[in-house]
Structure formats: structure tokens, C-alpha cells
Amino acid sequence: MGALRHGYITGTGVFLPGAPVGNDAMEDHLGRIAGRDSLFGKKALRWNGVESRHYAMAPDGSVAHTLAEMSANAVRAALDAAGLERRALSMLATAATQGDYLVPGHGSAVHAELGPGALEVASFQSVCGSSLMAAKAAWLSVRAGEHDVAAACAGEFSSRWFRPHFYEGTALVDAKGRVRAEADFLRFTLSDGAGAIVIEPKPRPGSLKIDFIDIVSLADRFDPCMWAGASVETRADMKTAWSHAGPRAAHEAGAVALLQDFELLKRVIRAWVGAYLQKVDEGRIVPAEVDHCLVHYSAKSLRAEIVSLLEDTAGMIPEEKWFSVLRERGNVGSASIWLMLDALVKSGRVRPGEKILCVVPESGRALVGFMMLEAV
Amino acid sequence: MSDAVADVLRKLAVVFTEFEGRLEQTPLIRKLSRGRFELADYQAFLIQLRQQVKDGALWMSRAASNIDEAHLELRSALMRHAVTEHRDFRLLEADYVATGGDVAAIQGGEKNIGSEALSAWMFHEASKPNPFGLLGAMWIIEGLGSIKAQEWGRQVKQTLALPDEAVRFLLYHGENDANHIEEFKTMLAMVLPDDAVAARIVKTAQVTARLYALQIEEIGA
């Protein structure tokens, strides 16, 4: 076997469905659960800092784009940015929190949308971190010499989870029509879209060399923090899971909606910070060498004591080096990291030799991914 | 702040998050986070905490008595610390009584295997000349006070529907701990830079974290 090759990101692409939807219009767009205004929506928006986002589903429930379409459009845009035709692509790794189908894998659906031409596909399902899982598969296949053009895409169609009928008539809504915080918060946090990168073994001007992709699972420590498929109370033993109780009973138990435990999230955030500081301590990440830091959390949403901990431990990357499009494009889960990278590249502010640190925290069952890029 | 202090703080922060992860996996804390905590769990927890909190001021005093004249500021800091905390175990007894427990039961409570090991380790370390490694132990124990105590206290109170009087140690002890990180940085600066001391502080934190978690593992195991 020959020596490993380097892998370079030679193109990035994004696809965002429809016109941007502002904070004032979003609840009209998603619909009101049991006809009531949300209790937690404004608080969620203050915390996440999102002011505008895109939805692939119209207020009347009609669907403008499937997730596979959005993902394929992002791949086409990334190929286009790399100056490549569809036929050049030989490997596709896809990422999503939930594909259009329960079965089969999302990679097949995106290939079907991309149209003719043989492809190796790999489907990664997790939450935000699935983006880097797919990127790592694509990168390693180029590094190993198995493929000369590989793409990794990530996309979300979150809004279809947020329709009122996902919650109404379930244990998530009380007799007065109030929806549980675990369900309500996420409706005001996540939105739709897709992003993609193309990886090749040779750089072009403006390419980004991938130095490393490290993914750290902390699932041995925590119960699920963001999940779908089990109710809040029985998420650890799966009694209400759709796969055990059947889809109708699971829905009534509130086990089908997308949920997040915000008390647990605080502990998970500390674990992410610990995993990051460990990378710093090992010398894998040198904060002073990072020129651009991409995290799909706003620095403001990190609590003051976390920022001061990072400062005390020489782990903080100064806020002026943080780059984000969260405010204008929304939190698109797994696609967020590619949305940010695409915008950073197209902003023209990356200079040759600069380092870009991408941090992808996933609350799901506590996971965090790190990717270091170096501009060629 | 010096690089030496930041380097040790970073290693200690990593040790603490690993410690938190280990605590999460103990049967007692799993029950707490899954809403299956019972009064007997809380009472057993208070009994172990009481023995360990009572010992805390004692080993700190012993450590202070072993610090030489070249480090008088650190000796003063440890003595002040010991004075501040040496009656805190009474609060745990009061909490225990407020849950309906008998004060004799908590006062006569037996240390479990982990508590025995933790206590023996602390006194052993504190008996050495200039036991600066114990700053690592303080980081772990103070961290529990400032980061975990209130979180646990709120969950206990909610799950067991207890009045505030029964959860005072967990809910309010942490409030006094807000300035501890600043105080802690000052103490680190008194003994750093020194590579051997830095390594010993981190090692002592690791051992203390492991034995503390063993104490929790042994409750209701």
C-alpha cells in the first residue's frame, strides 16, 4: 500500500430553501401548537441569537424541496465551485439528523437526486456531528487513494418535525394546550438547508488542506440530551420507543417529536469544553495559531463562567476570530458547519497559510468534533 | 496570570470534566438524573458527605501544619479555608434531620469503602512536608461545591419534594464558592512555576477524583 495522500477541500457549496423567514414570521410559518403562542419561543431566540432562517416546508404544509434535493443541490454547488462536473465525483458521504426515509440510507437518496453516474456512498446519521463523520469518510477515502474526487454533504429538514400535529394529542401537550419546554425550544432553534464540500488529493488556489478531523463521543457519560424516538422520562430504557411500542402509541406518548433536555445540556457543554481543553493540552489544537474559529454556537450563549474558564486555561480563541452565519442563516444542524465554511471562504478574508478551526458540538448524546484546516 | 498557572488549570479542568463524566455513570447519580432518586438514596448520600466534609477541614489543617516558613501565605490561606469550613458538617446533620432522619444515625454513620480510601489518602498526603499536591484535591472538592452541589440540590429537592431546610448544604454551600477560583489561582501562583509540583497537583487531583467517585459508586451499589 502506498503512502497516504493529503486531502484538500477544493470547493464548498450551500443550498437554502425559499426566502429567509424572520423571527416575527416564524411561528406563523411553523404553525401554533393547539392554537397557542409559544411559551418559550422568545427565550429560545434570545439564547440562540438567530434572527433569520429558511424553511423547505410552506405554512400550508406543502414541500418545496426534499432533504435529498437540498443535499444534492449543495453537492452540485460545491462541485461547481471546484470547477468539476458531476461525472468527476466518485464518492459521496452524506450526513443528516434524519433522512427523508426511515429506510434506506440517505446517501442513496442523494445519489438518486444527483442522477446518472456510479458512486460509492456512505450514509451518516447522527445530529450536528454527522457532518464531520461524513467529511472524515470522504477525506480518508481520498487520503487512502481510493477516490480522486469525494464529496461530503450535510443537510436538515427540521421544520417538518415542527408542525403542530407532531405534538397535538400527545403527552407533550398538557390539558391547557401548553407544550413541554423540551419540545418547544427546538422549534425556535433549528431550520432547513444543506451544505457540501468537495475533497481532492491536489490543491487549487484557495483550497483548504485538512490537517485533522477528530470526533470525540462522550456517550458513555450521559443519557440522550437531544433525541427523537423515546419520551422524556423513559428515554434511557426505551419503553415508549416507536420501535417497541409501535408508531401510534409512541406518538401519543410524545416519543416521536424531536426533544432536548436543557438541564442536561449544561453538563454536556462542560464535557465539550473538557474535550476541547484536552486537545489543547495535547498540543493538537494551539489556540494562538488559529486565525478563524467556526462554531455554530454564539459566544454569547456560552455562559460567562465557561468563557472565563477558557481564558484562565489559555484555551480561549479571541471572540474577534470567531466567524458565524448563525444569526442570518439559522442553526441548520449538521449543515451549519458547511454554511459557515462556505461563507468564510466566499468572504475573501482567508489568507494563504491561515488556520481554520471548525468545532462541531452535538448535544445528541454528547459528542464533539474538531476539524483543522490550513489555507493553501 | 502565568503560563504555568494556566497550564495546570487546564489540566485540572480536564481532570474535572472526566471526573464529572465518571460521576454521571455511578448508580446513585444515574438515579438522580433519571428521576428515580429516593429518600433513602439522599440520606445515604448525606451520611457519606458528612464524614468527608468533617475530615476536609481536618486534613486541610494538617496540611497547613506541614507547610514550611517559605510558604507562609499558603499556610495562612489553608488555615483560613479550614476555619471557614470546619463546621459545615453540622449543616449536613441538620439537613439529614430535616428529611426525617435521626441525628444519631448520621453522626454514627460508617464510611463506605470509597470514603475510607478518600479519607486515608487525604491524611496521608497532608502528612508530607510541603504537601502542595493537595491543591489538586482542593480543586476537585471545591469544584463539586461550586459546580455540582446546586445542580444536585435542585434535582434532589424537586424529585423528593423536600423543603429547603432539608437541602441547605447542597443548595447554599455552593454560593460561598463563587470566589474560590480566584483564590485558587492565587494559591497556585504561590507554588508555581515548578514542574514537579505542577505534576503532583494534577496527579493528586486525579487520585482524589477517582476515590471520590468510588465513594459515590459505593452508595447504593
Coordinates of C-alpha atoms in Angstrom, one line a residue:
Chain A
M1 CA 0.0 0.0 0.0
G2 CA 1.3 3.4 -0.9
A3 CA 1.8 6.4 1.4
L4 CA -1.2 8.4 2.5
R5 CA -2.1 11.4 0.3
H6 CA -3.3 14.8 1.6
G7 CA -6.9 15.8 1.2
Y8 CA -7.8 19.3 0.2
I9 CA -11.2 21.0 0.2
T10 CA -11.4 22.4 -3.3
G11 CA -15.0 23.5 -3.3
T12 CA -17.8 24.4 -0.9
G13 CA -21.5 24.8 -1.7
V14 CA -24.7 25.5 0.1
F15 CA -28.4 25.4 -0.6
L16 CA -31.0 27.2 1.4
P17 CA -34.7 26.8 0.5
G18 CA -37.0 29.7 -0.2
A19 CA -36.9 33.2 1.2
P20 CA -35.5 34.0 4.7
V21 CA -38.1 33.9 7.4
G22 CA -37.6 36.5 10.2
N23 CA -38.4 36.0 13.9
D24 CA -41.7 37.7 13.6
A25 CA -43.0 35.4 10.9
M26 CA -41.6 32.1 12.1
E27 CA -44.4 31.0 14.4
D28 CA -47.0 31.8 11.7
H29 CA -44.8 29.7 9.3
L30 CA -44.4 26.6 11.5
G31 CA -47.9 26.8 13.0
R32 CA -49.1 27.2 16.6
I33 CA -49.5 24.1 18.7
A34 CA -53.1 23.8 19.9
G35 CA -53.5 27.4 18.6
R36 CA -51.5 28.9 21.4
D37 CA -48.5 31.2 21.2
S38 CA -45.3 29.5 22.3
L39 CA -44.3 29.9 25.9
F40 CA -40.5 29.5 25.4
G41 CA -40.0 30.8 21.8
K42 CA -38.8 34.3 22.7
K43 CA -36.4 32.9 25.3
A44 CA -35.0 30.4 22.9
L45 CA -34.4 33.1 20.3
R46 CA -32.7 35.3 22.8
W47 CA -30.4 32.4 23.7
N48 CA -29.6 31.2 20.3
G49 CA -29.2 34.6 18.7
V50 CA -30.9 33.5 15.4
E51 CA -32.7 36.3 13.5
S52 CA -33.5 34.7 10.2
R53 CA -33.7 31.2 8.8
H54 CA -35.1 29.2 5.8
Y55 CA -37.8 26.5 5.7
A56 CA -38.4 23.9 3.0
M57 CA -42.0 23.5 4.1
A58 CA -44.5 26.2 3.4
P59 CA -47.1 27.3 6.0
D60 CA -49.7 25.2 4.3
G61 CA -47.6 22.1 4.7
S62 CA -46.5 21.8 1.1
V63 CA -43.0 20.8 0.5
A64 CA -40.7 22.8 -1.8
H65 CA -37.7 20.5 -1.6
T66 CA -37.0 17.1 -0.1
L67 CA -33.8 16.8 2.0
A68 CA -32.3 14.7 -0.7
E69 CA -32.9 17.5 -3.2
M70 CA -31.4 20.2 -1.0
S71 CA -28.4 18.0 -0.3
A72 CA -27.8 17.2 -4.0
N73 CA -28.1 20.9 -4.8
A74 CA -25.4 21.7 -2.2
V75 CA -23.2 19.0 -3.7
R76 CA -23.7 20.4 -7.2
A77 CA -22.8 23.9 -5.9
A78 CA -19.6 22.5 -4.3
L79 CA -18.6 20.7 -7.5
D80 CA -19.3 23.8 -9.4
A81 CA -17.1 25.8 -7.0
A82 CA -14.3 23.2 -7.5
G83 CA -14.7 23.5 -11.3
L84 CA -15.8 19.9 -11.6
E85 CA -18.6 18.1 -13.4
R86 CA -20.9 15.7 -11.8
R87 CA -19.3 12.8 -13.6
A88 CA -15.9 13.5 -11.9
L89 CA -17.4 12.6 -8.5
S90 CA -16.8 9.0 -7.4
M91 CA -17.5 9.0 -3.7
L92 CA -20.3 10.7 -1.7
A93 CA -20.7 10.7 2.1
T94 CA -23.9 12.1 3.4
A95 CA -24.9 13.4 6.8
A96 CA -28.3 14.2 8.3
T97 CA -30.1 14.1 11.6
Q98 CA -33.0 12.3 9.8
G99 CA -33.2 11.5 6.1
D100 CA -36.4 11.6 4.0
Y101 CA -36.9 7.9 4.5
L102 CA -36.6 5.8 7.6
V103 CA -35.1 3.2 5.3
P104 CA -32.9 3.0 3.2
G105 CA -29.9 5.3 3.8
H106 CA -29.9 8.9 2.9
G107 CA -26.8 8.5 0.7
S108 CA -28.8 6.5 -1.8
A109 CA -31.5 9.2 -1.8
V110 CA -28.9 12.0 -2.6
H111 CA -27.3 9.8 -5.3
A112 CA -30.7 9.3 -6.9
E113 CA -31.2 13.1 -7.0
L114 CA -27.7 13.7 -8.4
G115 CA -28.6 11.4 -11.3
P116 CA -26.6 9.1 -13.5
G117 CA -23.1 8.0 -12.8
A118 CA -21.7 5.3 -10.5
L119 CA -20.9 6.4 -6.9
E120 CA -19.7 4.9 -3.7
V121 CA -22.0 6.1 -1.0
A122 CA -21.8 6.2 2.8
S123 CA -24.7 7.4 4.9
F124 CA -24.0 9.0 8.3
Q125 CA -26.9 9.6 10.7
S126 CA -26.3 11.5 14.0
V127 CA -27.0 15.1 14.8
C128 CA -24.7 18.1 14.0
G129 CA -21.6 15.9 14.3
S130 CA -22.7 13.7 11.4
S131 CA -21.2 16.4 9.1
L132 CA -17.7 15.6 10.3
M133 CA -18.3 11.9 10.3
A134 CA -19.1 12.1 6.6
A135 CA -16.3 14.5 6.0
K136 CA -13.9 12.1 7.6
A137 CA -15.1 9.2 5.5
A138 CA -14.7 11.3 2.3
W139 CA -11.3 12.7 3.4
L140 CA -9.9 9.3 4.3
S141 CA -11.0 7.7 1.1
V142 CA -9.1 10.4 -0.8
R143 CA -6.1 10.0 1.6
A144 CA -6.1 6.3 1.0
G145 CA -6.1 6.7 -2.7
E146 CA -9.5 5.0 -3.2
H147 CA -11.0 8.1 -4.8
D148 CA -9.8 11.2 -6.5
V149 CA -13.0 13.3 -6.0
A150 CA -15.1 12.7 -2.9
A151 CA -17.9 14.9 -1.6
A152 CA -19.3 15.2 1.9
C153 CA -22.7 16.8 2.3
A154 CA -24.9 17.5 5.3
G155 CA -28.5 18.7 5.4
E156 CA -31.5 19.1 7.6
F157 CA -35.2 19.3 7.0
S158 CA -36.0 20.1 10.6
S159 CA -39.2 22.1 10.0
R160 CA -41.2 19.0 9.1
W161 CA -40.7 17.9 12.7
F162 CA -42.1 21.1 14.0
R163 CA -45.6 21.0 12.5
P164 CA -48.3 21.3 15.3
H165 CA -49.6 17.8 14.6
F166 CA -46.3 16.3 15.7
Y167 CA -47.2 17.5 19.2
E168 CA -51.0 17.8 19.4
G169 CA -52.8 14.9 21.0
T170 CA -49.6 13.7 22.7
A171 CA -48.2 13.7 26.2
L172 CA -46.0 16.6 25.3
V173 CA -49.1 19.0 25.4
D174 CA -51.0 19.4 28.7
A175 CA -54.8 20.0 29.1
K176 CA -54.3 23.7 28.7
G177 CA -52.5 23.3 25.4
R178 CA -49.1 24.1 26.8
V179 CA -46.2 22.2 25.1
R180 CA -43.3 21.0 27.2
A181 CA -40.1 23.0 27.1
E182 CA -38.1 20.0 25.8
A183 CA -40.2 20.2 22.6
D184 CA -40.8 23.9 22.3
F185 CA -37.3 25.2 22.5
L186 CA -36.0 23.3 19.5
R187 CA -38.8 24.6 17.2
F188 CA -37.3 28.1 17.6
T189 CA -33.7 26.8 17.2
L190 CA -33.4 24.6 14.1
S191 CA -34.2 25.2 10.4
D192 CA -33.6 23.8 6.9
G193 CA -30.8 23.7 4.3
A194 CA -27.8 21.8 3.2
G195 CA -24.1 22.3 2.6
A196 CA -21.3 20.3 1.0
I197 CA -17.6 20.1 0.4
V198 CA -15.5 18.5 -2.3
I199 CA -12.2 16.9 -1.4
E200 CA -9.4 16.1 -3.8
P201 CA -5.7 15.0 -3.4
K202 CA -4.3 18.0 -5.2
P203 CA -4.9 21.7 -4.1
R204 CA -6.1 24.5 -6.3
P205 CA -5.6 28.2 -5.4
G206 CA -7.8 28.9 -2.4
S207 CA -8.0 25.2 -1.4
L208 CA -8.1 24.2 2.3
K209 CA -5.8 21.4 3.4
I210 CA -7.4 19.2 6.0
D211 CA -4.9 18.8 8.9
F212 CA -7.1 16.5 11.0
I213 CA -10.7 15.6 11.8
D214 CA -11.1 14.3 15.4
I215 CA -14.5 13.1 16.7
V216 CA -15.0 12.5 20.4
S217 CA -18.0 10.7 21.7
L218 CA -18.9 11.2 25.4
A219 CA -22.0 8.9 25.2
D220 CA -20.7 6.7 28.0
R221 CA -21.3 9.5 30.4
F222 CA -24.8 10.8 29.6
D223 CA -28.3 9.8 28.7
P224 CA -29.6 11.3 25.4
C225 CA -29.7 15.1 25.5
M226 CA -31.3 15.7 22.1
W227 CA -33.3 12.9 20.7
A228 CA -36.4 11.6 19.0
G229 CA -37.9 8.1 19.4
A230 CA -38.5 7.9 23.1
S231 CA -40.4 10.0 25.7
V232 CA -38.6 12.3 28.1
E233 CA -39.0 10.1 31.1
T234 CA -38.2 6.7 29.6
R235 CA -35.5 7.8 27.1
A236 CA -32.9 5.6 28.8
D237 CA -34.9 2.4 28.8
M238 CA -36.8 2.9 25.6
K239 CA -40.2 1.7 26.9
T240 CA -42.0 4.2 24.8
A241 CA -39.8 3.9 21.8
W242 CA -41.5 3.8 18.4
S243 CA -39.7 0.6 17.7
H244 CA -41.0 -1.1 20.9
A245 CA -44.4 0.5 21.4
G246 CA -45.4 0.9 17.8
P247 CA -45.7 4.2 16.0
R248 CA -49.2 5.2 17.2
A249 CA -48.6 4.5 20.9
A250 CA -45.2 6.1 20.6
H251 CA -46.7 9.2 19.1
E252 CA -49.2 9.5 21.9
A253 CA -46.5 9.1 24.5
G254 CA -44.7 12.1 23.0
A255 CA -41.9 9.8 21.8
V256 CA -41.8 10.8 18.1
A257 CA -41.1 14.6 18.4
L258 CA -37.6 16.0 18.5
L259 CA -36.7 16.8 22.1
Q260 CA -33.9 18.4 24.1
D261 CA -33.1 18.3 27.8
F262 CA -31.8 21.7 28.7
E263 CA -30.7 20.8 32.2
L264 CA -28.6 18.0 30.8
L265 CA -27.3 20.4 28.1
K266 CA -25.4 22.5 30.7
R267 CA -23.5 19.4 31.8
V268 CA -22.9 18.3 28.2
I269 CA -21.4 21.8 27.5
R270 CA -18.9 21.4 30.3
A271 CA -17.9 18.0 28.8
W272 CA -17.4 19.6 25.4
V273 CA -15.2 22.2 26.9
G274 CA -13.3 19.4 28.7
A275 CA -12.8 17.6 25.4
Y276 CA -11.6 20.8 23.8
L277 CA -9.1 21.6 26.6
Q278 CA -7.8 18.1 26.3
K279 CA -7.0 18.7 22.6
V280 CA -5.3 22.0 23.7
D281 CA -3.4 20.2 26.4
E282 CA -2.2 17.5 24.0
G283 CA -1.0 20.2 21.6
R284 CA -3.4 19.0 18.9
I285 CA -5.1 22.4 19.0
V286 CA -2.9 25.5 19.6
P287 CA -5.3 28.4 20.2
A288 CA -2.7 31.1 19.3
E289 CA -2.3 29.6 15.9
V290 CA -6.0 29.6 15.0
D291 CA -6.9 32.5 12.7
H292 CA -10.6 31.7 12.2
C293 CA -12.8 29.8 14.6
L294 CA -16.1 28.3 13.3
V295 CA -18.6 27.1 16.0
H296 CA -22.3 27.1 15.5
Y297 CA -22.9 28.4 18.9
S298 CA -22.7 32.1 19.5
A299 CA -20.0 33.1 22.0
K300 CA -22.8 34.9 23.9
S301 CA -24.7 31.7 24.5
L302 CA -21.7 30.3 26.4
R303 CA -22.1 31.2 29.9
A304 CA -19.7 33.7 31.4
E305 CA -18.0 31.1 33.6
I306 CA -17.2 28.9 30.6
V307 CA -15.6 31.9 28.8
S308 CA -13.6 32.8 32.0
L309 CA -12.6 29.1 32.4
L310 CA -11.3 29.1 28.8
E311 CA -9.4 32.3 29.5
D312 CA -7.9 31.0 32.7
T313 CA -6.7 27.9 31.0
A314 CA -5.2 29.6 27.9
G315 CA -7.8 27.9 25.8
M316 CA -9.8 30.8 24.6
I317 CA -9.8 31.9 21.0
P318 CA -10.4 35.6 21.0
E319 CA -14.0 36.4 20.0
E320 CA -12.9 38.6 17.1
K321 CA -11.6 35.4 15.4
W322 CA -15.0 33.7 15.7
F323 CA -16.9 33.6 12.4
S324 CA -20.5 32.6 12.2
V325 CA -23.6 33.0 10.0
L326 CA -25.9 31.6 12.6
R327 CA -27.7 34.9 13.0
E328 CA -28.7 35.3 9.4
R329 CA -28.9 31.7 8.2
G330 CA -30.1 30.0 11.3
N331 CA -29.0 26.8 13.0
V332 CA -29.1 24.1 10.3
G333 CA -27.8 21.3 12.5
S334 CA -25.3 19.2 10.6
A335 CA -25.2 21.6 7.7
S336 CA -24.2 24.6 9.8
I337 CA -20.5 23.9 9.7
W338 CA -20.6 23.9 5.8
L339 CA -22.7 27.0 5.7
M340 CA -20.2 28.8 7.9
L341 CA -17.2 27.5 6.0
D342 CA -18.7 28.4 2.6
A343 CA -19.5 32.0 3.8
L344 CA -16.0 32.3 5.3
V345 CA -14.3 31.2 2.0
K346 CA -16.5 33.5 -0.1
S347 CA -16.0 36.4 2.2
G348 CA -12.4 36.5 0.9
R349 CA -10.9 37.0 4.3
V350 CA -8.9 33.8 4.4
R351 CA -5.2 34.3 3.6
P352 CA -2.8 31.6 2.5
G353 CA -1.2 29.8 5.5
E354 CA -4.1 30.7 7.8
K355 CA -5.6 28.1 10.1
I356 CA -9.3 27.5 10.4
L357 CA -10.6 25.5 13.4
C358 CA -14.1 24.1 13.0
V359 CA -15.8 22.9 16.2
V360 CA -18.9 20.9 15.9
P361 CA -20.6 20.2 19.2
E362 CA -23.5 17.7 19.1
S363 CA -25.8 17.6 22.2
G364 CA -27.5 14.3 20.9
R365 CA -25.7 12.0 23.2
A366 CA -22.8 14.3 23.9
L367 CA -20.3 14.3 21.1
V368 CA -17.9 17.0 19.8
G369 CA -15.9 17.1 16.5
F370 CA -12.9 19.2 15.6
M371 CA -11.5 19.9 12.2
M372 CA -8.4 21.9 11.5
L373 CA -7.9 23.4 8.0
E374 CA -5.0 25.2 6.6
A375 CA -5.4 27.6 3.6
V376 CA -3.2 26.8 0.7
Chain B
M1 CA -1.6 35.1 35.0
S2 CA 1.5 33.0 34.3
D3 CA 1.6 30.2 31.7
A4 CA 2.5 27.7 34.5
V5 CA -0.8 28.5 36.3
A6 CA -2.8 28.4 33.1
D7 CA -1.2 25.0 32.1
V8 CA -2.1 23.5 35.5
L9 CA -5.6 24.9 35.5
R10 CA -6.2 23.5 32.0
K11 CA -5.0 20.0 33.1
L12 CA -7.2 20.3 36.2
A13 CA -10.2 21.4 34.1
V14 CA -9.8 18.2 32.0
V15 CA -9.5 16.1 35.1
F16 CA -12.6 17.7 36.5
T17 CA -14.7 17.0 33.4
E18 CA -13.6 13.4 33.3
F19 CA -14.5 13.2 37.0
E20 CA -17.9 14.6 36.2
G21 CA -18.3 12.0 33.5
R22 CA -17.4 9.3 35.9
L23 CA -19.9 10.6 38.5
E24 CA -22.6 10.6 35.8
Q25 CA -22.1 6.9 35.4
T26 CA -22.4 5.9 39.1
P27 CA -25.7 4.2 40.1
L28 CA -26.6 7.0 42.5
I29 CA -26.2 9.9 40.1
R30 CA -27.9 7.9 37.3
K31 CA -30.9 7.5 39.6
L32 CA -30.8 11.2 40.3
S33 CA -30.7 12.3 36.6
R34 CA -33.4 9.8 35.6
G35 CA -35.8 11.0 38.3
R36 CA -35.6 7.7 40.2
F37 CA -33.9 9.1 43.3
E38 CA -35.4 8.0 46.6
L39 CA -35.2 9.4 50.1
A40 CA -33.0 6.6 51.2
D41 CA -30.6 7.5 48.5
Y42 CA -30.4 11.0 49.6
Q43 CA -29.9 10.0 53.3
A44 CA -27.2 7.6 52.4
F45 CA -25.5 10.4 50.3
L46 CA -25.7 12.8 53.3
I47 CA -24.2 10.3 55.6
Q48 CA -21.1 9.8 53.3
L49 CA -20.8 13.5 52.6
R50 CA -20.9 14.3 56.3
Q51 CA -17.9 12.1 57.1
Q52 CA -15.9 13.5 54.2
V53 CA -16.8 17.2 54.9
K54 CA -15.8 16.7 58.5
D55 CA -12.5 15.3 57.5
G56 CA -12.0 18.1 54.9
A57 CA -11.1 20.8 57.5
L58 CA -9.0 18.3 59.4
W59 CA -6.7 17.3 56.6
M60 CA -6.5 20.9 55.5
S61 CA -5.3 21.9 59.0
R62 CA -2.8 19.1 59.0
A63 CA -1.6 20.1 55.5
A64 CA -1.2 23.7 56.8
S65 CA 0.9 22.5 59.7
N66 CA 3.3 20.8 57.3
I67 CA 3.9 23.9 55.2
D68 CA 7.3 25.5 55.8
E69 CA 8.2 29.1 56.5
A70 CA 9.0 29.8 52.9
H71 CA 5.3 29.5 52.1
L72 CA 3.6 31.2 54.9
E73 CA 1.0 32.9 52.7
L74 CA -0.2 29.5 51.5
R75 CA -0.2 28.2 55.1
S76 CA -2.4 31.2 56.1
A77 CA -4.8 30.5 53.1
L78 CA -5.2 26.9 54.1
M79 CA -5.8 27.8 57.7
R80 CA -8.4 30.4 56.8
H81 CA -10.0 27.8 54.5
A82 CA -10.1 25.2 57.2
V83 CA -11.7 27.7 59.7
T84 CA -14.4 28.6 57.1
E85 CA -15.4 25.1 56.5
H86 CA -14.8 23.1 59.7
R87 CA -18.3 23.4 61.0
D88 CA -20.1 22.7 57.7
F89 CA -20.8 19.1 58.6
R90 CA -23.3 20.4 61.1
L91 CA -25.3 21.7 58.2
L92 CA -25.4 18.2 56.7
E93 CA -26.6 16.8 60.0
A94 CA -29.4 19.4 60.1
D95 CA -30.4 18.6 56.5
Y96 CA -30.5 14.9 57.4
V97 CA -32.7 15.6 60.4
A98 CA -35.0 17.7 58.3
T99 CA -35.5 14.7 55.9
G100 CA -36.9 12.8 58.9
G101 CA -33.6 11.1 59.8
D102 CA -32.2 10.5 63.3
V103 CA -29.2 12.6 64.1
A104 CA -27.5 9.7 65.8
A105 CA -27.7 7.7 62.5
I106 CA -25.7 10.4 60.6
Q107 CA -23.3 11.1 63.4
G108 CA -22.6 7.4 63.8
G109 CA -22.6 6.7 60.1
E110 CA -19.9 4.4 58.8
K111 CA -17.7 5.4 56.0
N112 CA -18.1 3.3 52.9
I113 CA -15.1 1.7 51.1
G114 CA -14.6 4.8 48.9
S115 CA -14.9 7.2 51.8
E116 CA -12.4 5.2 53.8
A117 CA -10.0 5.3 50.9
L118 CA -10.5 9.0 50.2
S119 CA -10.0 10.0 53.8
A120 CA -6.9 7.8 54.2
W121 CA -5.4 9.3 51.0
M122 CA -6.1 12.9 52.1
F123 CA -4.5 12.5 55.6
H124 CA -1.6 10.6 54.0
E125 CA -0.8 13.4 51.6
A126 CA -1.4 16.1 54.2
S127 CA 1.2 14.5 56.4
K128 CA 4.0 15.1 53.9
P129 CA 6.3 18.1 54.1
N130 CA 5.0 20.9 51.9
P131 CA 2.0 18.9 50.5
F132 CA 1.3 21.2 47.6
G133 CA -0.2 18.4 45.6
L134 CA -3.3 18.8 47.8
L135 CA -4.2 21.9 45.8
G136 CA -5.3 19.4 43.2
A137 CA -7.5 17.7 45.8
M138 CA -9.0 21.1 46.7
W139 CA -9.8 21.8 43.0
I140 CA -11.8 18.6 42.8
I141 CA -13.7 19.1 46.1
E142 CA -14.2 22.9 45.7
G143 CA -15.3 22.2 42.1
L144 CA -18.0 19.9 43.4
G145 CA -19.2 22.6 45.7
S146 CA -19.3 25.3 43.1
I147 CA -20.4 23.3 40.1
K148 CA -22.2 20.2 41.1
A149 CA -23.8 20.9 44.5
Q150 CA -26.5 23.3 43.4
E151 CA -27.4 21.2 40.4
W152 CA -27.7 18.1 42.6
G153 CA -29.6 20.1 45.3
R154 CA -32.2 21.3 42.8
Q155 CA -32.8 17.8 41.4
V156 CA -33.0 16.3 44.9
K157 CA -35.4 18.9 46.1
Q158 CA -37.6 18.5 43.0
T159 CA -37.6 14.7 42.9
L160 CA -38.2 14.2 46.5
A161 CA -40.4 17.2 47.1
L162 CA -38.3 18.3 50.1
P163 CA -38.4 21.6 51.8
D164 CA -35.3 23.9 51.5
E165 CA -34.3 23.1 55.1
A166 CA -33.5 19.5 54.0
V167 CA -31.3 20.5 51.1
R168 CA -29.4 23.5 52.6
F169 CA -25.9 22.1 52.3
L170 CA -26.2 21.3 48.5
L171 CA -28.3 24.4 47.6
Y172 CA -26.4 27.1 49.6
H173 CA -23.0 25.8 50.4
G174 CA -22.0 26.4 46.8
E175 CA -23.0 30.1 47.0
N176 CA -19.9 30.8 49.1
D177 CA -17.7 29.1 46.5
A178 CA -18.0 31.7 43.7
N179 CA -14.7 33.4 44.6
H180 CA -12.9 30.2 45.1
I181 CA -11.4 30.1 41.6
E182 CA -9.8 33.4 42.1
E183 CA -8.5 32.4 45.5
F184 CA -7.3 29.1 43.9
K185 CA -5.4 30.8 41.2
T186 CA -3.6 32.9 43.8
M187 CA -2.7 29.8 45.8
L188 CA -1.3 28.1 42.6
A189 CA 0.8 31.1 41.9
M190 CA 2.4 30.7 45.4
V191 CA 3.9 27.3 44.4
L192 CA 4.4 27.6 40.6
P193 CA 6.2 27.6 38.3
D194 CA 7.7 24.2 39.4
D195 CA 7.3 21.2 37.1
A196 CA 7.4 18.6 39.8
V197 CA 4.8 20.5 41.9
A198 CA 2.6 21.0 38.8
A199 CA 2.7 17.3 38.0
R200 CA 2.0 16.4 41.7
I201 CA -1.0 18.8 41.8
V202 CA -2.5 17.1 38.7
K203 CA -1.8 13.6 39.9
T204 CA -3.3 14.4 43.3
A205 CA -6.4 15.7 41.6
Q206 CA -6.7 12.5 39.5
V207 CA -6.4 10.3 42.6
T208 CA -8.8 12.4 44.6
A209 CA -11.4 12.4 41.8
R210 CA -11.1 8.6 41.4
L211 CA -11.5 8.0 45.1
Y212 CA -14.4 10.5 45.4
A213 CA -16.2 8.7 42.6
L214 CA -15.6 5.4 44.4
Q215 CA -17.3 6.8 47.4
I216 CA -20.3 7.7 45.3
E217 CA -20.2 4.4 43.4
E218 CA -20.4 2.6 46.8
I219 CA -23.6 4.3 47.8
G220 CA -26.5 2.1 46.8
A221 CA -24.2 0.0 44.7

